[in-house]
mmCIF file of C-alpha atoms in Angstrom:
data_model
loop_
_atom_site.group_PDB
_atom_site.id
_atom_site.type_symbol
_atom_site.label_atom_id
_atom_site.label_comp_id
_atom_site.label_asym_id
_atom_site.label_seq_id
_atom_site.Cartn_x
_atom_site.Cartn_y
_atom_site.Cartn_z
ATOM 1 C CA ASP A 1 -17.723 0.564 -8.747
ATOM 2 C CA THR A 2 -14.947 -1.229 -10.591
ATOM 3 C CA GLY A 3 -12.212 -0.951 -7.973
ATOM 4 C CA VAL A 4 -10.567 -3.711 -5.988
ATOM 5 C CA SER A 5 -13.002 -5.420 -3.631
ATOM 6 C CA GLN A 6 -12.274 -7.546 -0.581
ATOM 7 C CA ASN A 7 -14.462 -9.782 1.518
ATOM 8 C CA PRO A 8 -15.175 -9.956 4.326
ATOM 9 C CA ARG A 9 -14.390 -6.443 5.547
ATOM 10 C CA HIS A 10 -14.054 -7.643 9.128
ATOM 11 C CA LYS A 11 -13.366 -11.045 10.612
ATOM 12 C CA ILE A 12 -13.202 -11.974 14.263
ATOM 13 C CA THR A 13 -11.978 -15.451 15.046
ATOM 14 C CA LYS A 14 -10.644 -17.489 17.926
ATOM 15 C CA ARG A 15 -7.038 -18.528 18.133
ATOM 16 C CA GLY A 16 -6.431 -21.785 16.326
ATOM 17 C CA GLN A 17 -9.221 -21.361 13.777
ATOM 18 C CA ASN A 18 -8.681 -21.111 10.035
ATOM 19 C CA VAL A 19 -9.778 -18.043 8.082
ATOM 20 C CA THR A 20 -10.000 -17.267 4.377
ATOM 21 C CA PHE A 21 -10.161 -13.878 2.709
ATOM 22 C CA ARG A 22 -11.107 -13.081 -0.860
ATOM 23 C CA CYS A 23 -9.885 -10.363 -3.191
ATOM 24 C CA ASP A 24 -11.422 -9.404 -6.530
ATOM 25 C CA PRO A 25 -9.016 -7.259 -8.536
ATOM 26 C CA ILE A 26 -9.806 -4.617 -11.093
ATOM 27 C CA SER A 27 -10.924 -6.355 -14.253
ATOM 28 C CA GLU A 28 -8.069 -7.229 -16.637
ATOM 29 C CA HIS A 29 -5.356 -6.439 -14.096
ATOM 30 C CA ASN A 30 -2.742 -9.130 -14.454
ATOM 31 C CA ARG A 31 -0.942 -8.669 -11.139
ATOM 32 C CA LEU A 32 -2.402 -9.128 -7.684
ATOM 33 C CA TYR A 33 -0.674 -8.397 -4.387
ATOM 34 C CA TRP A 34 -1.321 -9.148 -0.743
ATOM 35 C CA TYR A 35 -0.007 -6.887 2.008
ATOM 36 C CA ARG A 36 -0.427 -6.870 5.773
ATOM 37 C CA GLN A 37 -0.761 -3.712 7.820
ATOM 38 C CA THR A 38 -0.501 -3.559 11.607
ATOM 39 C CA LEU A 39 -1.535 -0.598 13.707
ATOM 40 C CA GLY A 40 0.658 2.449 13.227
ATOM 41 C CA GLN A 41 2.662 0.902 10.413
ATOM 42 C CA GLY A 42 2.700 0.984 6.662
ATOM 43 C CA PRO A 43 1.653 -2.071 4.667
ATOM 44 C CA GLU A 44 4.188 -4.901 4.355
ATOM 45 C CA PHE A 45 4.388 -7.086 1.293
ATOM 46 C CA LEU A 46 3.305 -10.723 1.637
ATOM 47 C CA THR A 47 3.054 -12.196 -1.855
ATOM 48 C CA TYR A 48 2.079 -11.479 -5.438
ATOM 49 C CA PHE A 49 0.674 -13.204 -8.509
ATOM 50 C CA GLN A 50 1.093 -12.580 -12.169
ATOM 51 C CA ASN A 51 -1.997 -14.088 -13.706
ATOM 52 C CA GLU A 52 -2.361 -17.423 -11.859
ATOM 53 C CA ALA A 53 1.327 -17.851 -11.010
ATOM 54 C CA GLN A 54 2.544 -16.957 -7.521
ATOM 55 C CA LEU A 55 5.896 -15.361 -8.290
ATOM 56 C CA GLU A 56 7.174 -14.105 -4.960
ATOM 57 C CA LYS A 57 6.587 -14.711 -1.268
ATOM 58 C CA SER A 58 7.886 -12.619 1.607
ATOM 59 C CA ARG A 59 9.619 -14.239 4.545
ATOM 60 C CA LEU A 60 6.683 -12.806 6.543
ATOM 61 C CA LEU A 61 4.501 -15.434 4.906
ATOM 62 C CA SER A 62 4.851 -18.374 7.277
ATOM 63 C CA ASP A 63 3.785 -21.870 6.298
ATOM 64 C CA ARG A 64 0.424 -21.244 7.975
ATOM 65 C CA PHE A 65 -0.379 -18.796 5.180
ATOM 66 C CA SER A 66 -1.369 -19.852 1.695
ATOM 67 C CA ALA A 67 -2.588 -17.814 -1.226
ATOM 68 C CA GLU A 68 -4.107 -18.842 -4.519
ATOM 69 C CA ARG A 69 -5.294 -17.219 -7.699
ATOM 70 C CA PRO A 70 -6.653 -20.239 -9.547
ATOM 71 C CA LYS A 71 -7.993 -18.641 -12.718
ATOM 72 C CA GLY A 72 -5.911 -15.512 -12.757
ATOM 73 C CA SER A 73 -8.814 -13.416 -11.557
ATOM 74 C CA PHE A 74 -9.839 -13.408 -7.872
ATOM 75 C CA SER A 75 -7.461 -14.526 -5.147
ATOM 76 C CA THR A 76 -7.848 -16.088 -1.711
ATOM 77 C CA LEU A 77 -5.567 -15.815 1.292
ATOM 78 C CA GLU A 78 -5.946 -18.521 3.931
ATOM 79 C CA ILE A 79 -4.455 -18.465 7.403
ATOM 80 C CA GLN A 80 -4.436 -21.762 9.242
ATOM 81 C CA ARG A 81 -4.270 -22.125 13.026
ATOM 82 C CA THR A 82 -4.534 -18.388 13.570
ATOM 83 C CA GLU A 83 -2.471 -16.722 16.284
ATOM 84 C CA GLN A 84 -3.053 -13.427 18.054
ATOM 85 C CA GLY A 85 -0.080 -12.004 16.186
ATOM 86 C CA ASP A 86 -1.994 -12.485 12.940
ATOM 87 C CA SER A 87 -4.382 -9.685 13.933
ATOM 88 C CA ALA A 88 -3.934 -7.010 11.280
ATOM 89 C CA MET A 89 -5.493 -5.421 8.216
ATOM 90 C CA TYR A 90 -4.943 -7.558 5.119
ATOM 91 C CA LEU A 91 -4.819 -5.470 1.984
ATOM 92 C CA CYS A 92 -5.078 -6.596 -1.598
ATOM 93 C CA ALA A 93 -3.854 -4.558 -4.556
ATOM 94 C CA SER A 94 -3.941 -5.095 -8.294
ATOM 95 C CA SER A 95 -2.109 -3.609 -11.238
ATOM 96 C CA LEU A 96 -1.824 -3.780 -14.977
ATOM 97 C CA ALA A 97 1.882 -4.119 -15.521
ATOM 98 C CA LYS A 98 3.326 -2.722 -18.740
ATOM 99 C CA GLY A 99 7.069 -3.208 -18.704
ATOM 100 C CA GLN A 100 8.535 -1.362 -15.743
ATOM 101 C CA ARG A 101 5.536 0.946 -15.410
ATOM 102 C CA GLU A 102 3.110 -0.233 -12.789
ATOM 103 C CA THR A 103 0.668 1.378 -10.391
ATOM 104 C CA GLN A 104 -0.966 -0.651 -7.650
ATOM 105 C CA TYR A 105 -4.560 0.060 -6.653
ATOM 106 C CA PHE A 106 -5.654 -1.096 -3.231
ATOM 107 C CA GLY A 107 -8.869 -2.548 -1.930
ATOM 108 C CA PRO A 108 -10.541 -1.552 1.347
ATOM 109 C CA GLY A 109 -8.876 -4.363 3.280
ATOM 110 C CA THR A 110 -10.038 -7.135 5.585
ATOM 111 C CA ARG A 111 -9.495 -6.433 9.263
ATOM 112 C CA LEU A 112 -8.713 -9.646 11.160
ATOM 113 C CA THR A 113 -9.011 -9.856 14.927
ATOM 114 C CA VAL A 114 -7.797 -13.046 16.587
ATOM 115 C CA LEU A 115 -9.053 -13.483 20.151
ATOM 116 C CA GLY B 1 18.560 -2.321 1.921
ATOM 117 C CA GLU B 2 15.258 -0.609 1.526
ATOM 118 C CA ASP B 3 14.046 1.781 4.183
ATOM 119 C CA VAL B 4 11.492 4.550 3.875
ATOM 120 C CA GLU B 5 11.153 7.119 6.637
ATOM 121 C CA GLN B 6 8.516 9.723 7.327
ATOM 122 C CA SER B 7 7.750 12.049 10.193
ATOM 123 C CA LEU B 8 4.795 10.762 12.192
ATOM 124 C CA PHE B 9 2.599 13.846 12.606
ATOM 125 C CA LEU B 10 1.790 17.131 10.878
ATOM 126 C CA SER B 11 -0.818 19.729 11.827
ATOM 127 C CA VAL B 12 -1.848 22.629 9.610
ATOM 128 C CA ARG B 13 -4.593 25.232 9.522
ATOM 129 C CA GLU B 14 -7.333 24.935 6.936
ATOM 130 C CA GLY B 15 -6.354 26.873 3.834
ATOM 131 C CA ASP B 16 -2.604 26.615 4.477
ATOM 132 C CA SER B 17 -0.235 24.422 2.492
ATOM 133 C CA SER B 18 0.900 21.080 3.900
ATOM 134 C CA VAL B 19 4.293 19.585 3.128
ATOM 135 C CA ILE B 20 4.852 15.918 3.944
ATOM 136 C CA ASN B 21 8.403 14.655 3.691
ATOM 137 C CA CYS B 22 9.872 11.237 3.005
ATOM 138 C CA THR B 23 13.382 9.841 2.699
ATOM 139 C CA TYR B 24 14.329 6.590 1.060
ATOM 140 C CA THR B 25 17.560 4.660 0.877
ATOM 141 C CA ASP B 26 17.461 2.411 -2.150
ATOM 142 C CA SER B 27 19.470 4.148 -4.819
ATOM 143 C CA SER B 28 17.905 1.984 -7.484
ATOM 144 C CA SER B 29 14.400 3.174 -6.636
ATOM 145 C CA THR B 30 12.792 4.081 -9.860
ATOM 146 C CA TYR B 31 9.211 4.722 -8.839
ATOM 147 C CA LEU B 32 7.932 6.626 -5.818
ATOM 148 C CA TYR B 33 4.312 6.865 -4.764
ATOM 149 C CA TRP B 34 2.061 8.757 -2.383
ATOM 150 C CA TYR B 35 -1.010 7.060 -0.945
ATOM 151 C CA LYS B 36 -3.709 8.407 1.371
ATOM 152 C CA GLN B 37 -5.463 6.297 4.003
ATOM 153 C CA GLU B 38 -8.558 7.422 5.869
ATOM 154 C CA PRO B 39 -9.599 5.671 9.108
ATOM 155 C CA GLY B 40 -10.619 2.057 8.578
ATOM 156 C CA ALA B 41 -10.124 2.270 4.825
ATOM 157 C CA GLY B 42 -7.693 1.000 2.241
ATOM 158 C CA LEU B 43 -5.053 3.052 0.480
ATOM 159 C CA GLN B 44 -5.980 5.584 -2.169
ATOM 160 C CA LEU B 45 -3.326 6.338 -4.770
ATOM 161 C CA LEU B 46 -2.727 10.078 -4.915
ATOM 162 C CA THR B 47 0.182 10.454 -7.295
ATOM 163 C CA TYR B 48 3.496 8.968 -8.314
ATOM 164 C CA ILE B 49 6.749 10.108 -9.846
ATOM 165 C CA PHE B 50 9.429 8.412 -11.849
ATOM 166 C CA SER B 51 13.016 8.935 -10.801
ATOM 167 C CA ASN B 52 13.904 10.716 -14.035
ATOM 168 C CA MET B 53 11.600 13.563 -12.986
ATOM 169 C CA ASP B 54 12.213 16.330 -10.455
ATOM 170 C CA MET B 55 8.666 17.535 -10.033
ATOM 171 C CA LYS B 56 5.126 16.557 -10.806
ATOM 172 C CA GLN B 57 2.016 18.652 -10.290
ATOM 173 C CA ASP B 58 -1.532 17.372 -10.217
ATOM 174 C CA GLN B 59 -4.196 19.908 -9.199
ATOM 175 C CA ARG B 60 -3.540 20.733 -5.514
ATOM 176 C CA LEU B 61 -0.721 18.197 -5.230
ATOM 177 C CA THR B 62 2.926 18.868 -6.011
ATOM 178 C CA VAL B 63 5.586 16.195 -5.684
ATOM 179 C CA LEU B 64 9.251 17.173 -5.485
ATOM 180 C CA LEU B 65 12.051 14.650 -5.843
ATOM 181 C CA ASN B 66 15.651 15.277 -4.809
ATOM 182 C CA LYS B 67 17.528 12.232 -6.029
ATOM 183 C CA LYS B 68 20.863 13.335 -4.612
ATOM 184 C CA ASP B 69 19.458 13.453 -1.069
ATOM 185 C CA LYS B 70 16.902 10.663 -1.693
ATOM 186 C CA HIS B 71 14.197 13.002 -0.481
ATOM 187 C CA LEU B 72 10.596 13.095 -1.651
ATOM 188 C CA SER B 73 7.951 15.596 -0.609
ATOM 189 C CA LEU B 74 4.233 16.018 -1.149
ATOM 190 C CA ARG B 75 2.788 19.504 -1.005
ATOM 191 C CA ILE B 76 -0.963 19.930 -0.660
ATOM 192 C CA ALA B 77 -2.122 23.423 -1.513
ATOM 193 C CA ASP B 78 -5.152 24.983 0.201
ATOM 194 C CA THR B 79 -5.449 22.108 2.673
ATOM 195 C CA GLN B 80 -9.015 21.202 3.604
ATOM 196 C CA THR B 81 -10.459 19.267 6.547
ATOM 197 C CA GLY B 82 -11.160 16.401 4.140
ATOM 198 C CA ASP B 83 -7.416 16.068 3.643
ATOM 199 C CA SER B 84 -7.022 14.846 7.225
ATOM 200 C CA ALA B 85 -5.692 11.292 6.876
ATOM 201 C CA ILE B 86 -2.505 9.247 7.004
ATOM 202 C CA TYR B 87 -0.202 9.754 4.030
ATOM 203 C CA PHE B 88 2.189 6.995 2.994
ATOM 204 C CA CYS B 89 5.262 7.322 0.874
ATOM 205 C CA ALA B 90 6.279 4.133 -0.966
ATOM 206 C CA GLU B 91 9.177 3.170 -3.166
ATOM 207 C CA ARG B 92 9.582 0.459 -5.737
ATOM 208 C CA PRO B 93 12.998 -0.301 -7.165
ATOM 209 C CA GLY B 94 12.790 -0.870 -10.878
ATOM 210 C CA SER B 95 13.740 -4.524 -10.521
ATOM 211 C CA ALA B 96 11.177 -5.267 -7.826
ATOM 212 C CA ARG B 97 7.427 -5.596 -7.945
ATOM 213 C CA GLN B 98 6.436 -4.965 -4.347
ATOM 214 C CA LEU B 99 6.139 -1.579 -2.702
ATOM 215 C CA THR B 100 8.078 -0.656 0.422
ATOM 216 C CA PHE B 101 6.129 1.779 2.562
ATOM 217 C CA GLY B 102 7.043 4.279 5.230
ATOM 218 C CA SER B 103 5.173 4.296 8.539
ATOM 219 C CA GLY B 104 2.915 7.103 7.396
ATOM 220 C CA THR B 105 2.388 10.744 8.366
ATOM 221 C CA GLN B 106 -0.807 11.613 10.212
ATOM 222 C CA LEU B 107 -2.030 14.930 8.781
ATOM 223 C CA THR B 108 -4.463 16.863 10.954
ATOM 224 C CA VAL B 109 -6.174 19.897 9.456
ATOM 225 C CA LEU B 110 -7.384 22.369 12.047
ATOM 226 C CA PRO B 111 -10.338 24.677 11.330
#
């Protein structure tokens, strides 16, 4: 399967711990996005990369969150000092942008539960 | 500002057509998408339409766009039990990269 993959699929952690999620985009996709989805809601944009450059961050992305895409391929999203409000599904998407045309393909998500 | 609205629930009988509606507010929205999400899974892209189009058909799926009313609909012909899922409408203004999603419509297909 050559779709977007995310690991782990589920993560349970205690409040105050740090967690890191990984996303592997579709090969040769130059853009990578992170979204957060809470129960009963649609995904909300967090941040995106074009190649290795992080070009935009949502105001939802507090300073406890950091994302990297060091070689322009896979990306990691780290949450420091987790809070119960961080419990959500974290979705990664990738796209091959050609001018204005762009379609984002999503991975299966990482479900985070903070106890 | 950007705001995408959808009705929360829709129930149909197997074999009937389903119509899921969406309204958006950003007049500069150039691209509109429909995604499907099954329980515990990520989002599967179903189809998309550019704002210079009024309609797009792809097998059992038909998308209609009314730009004047900022209304988008997804029609699923011959709805099957496997179509039961949450359907999300999303918009992306031409100048932006991120998608803005609605809250999703839970489609239930009854036998």
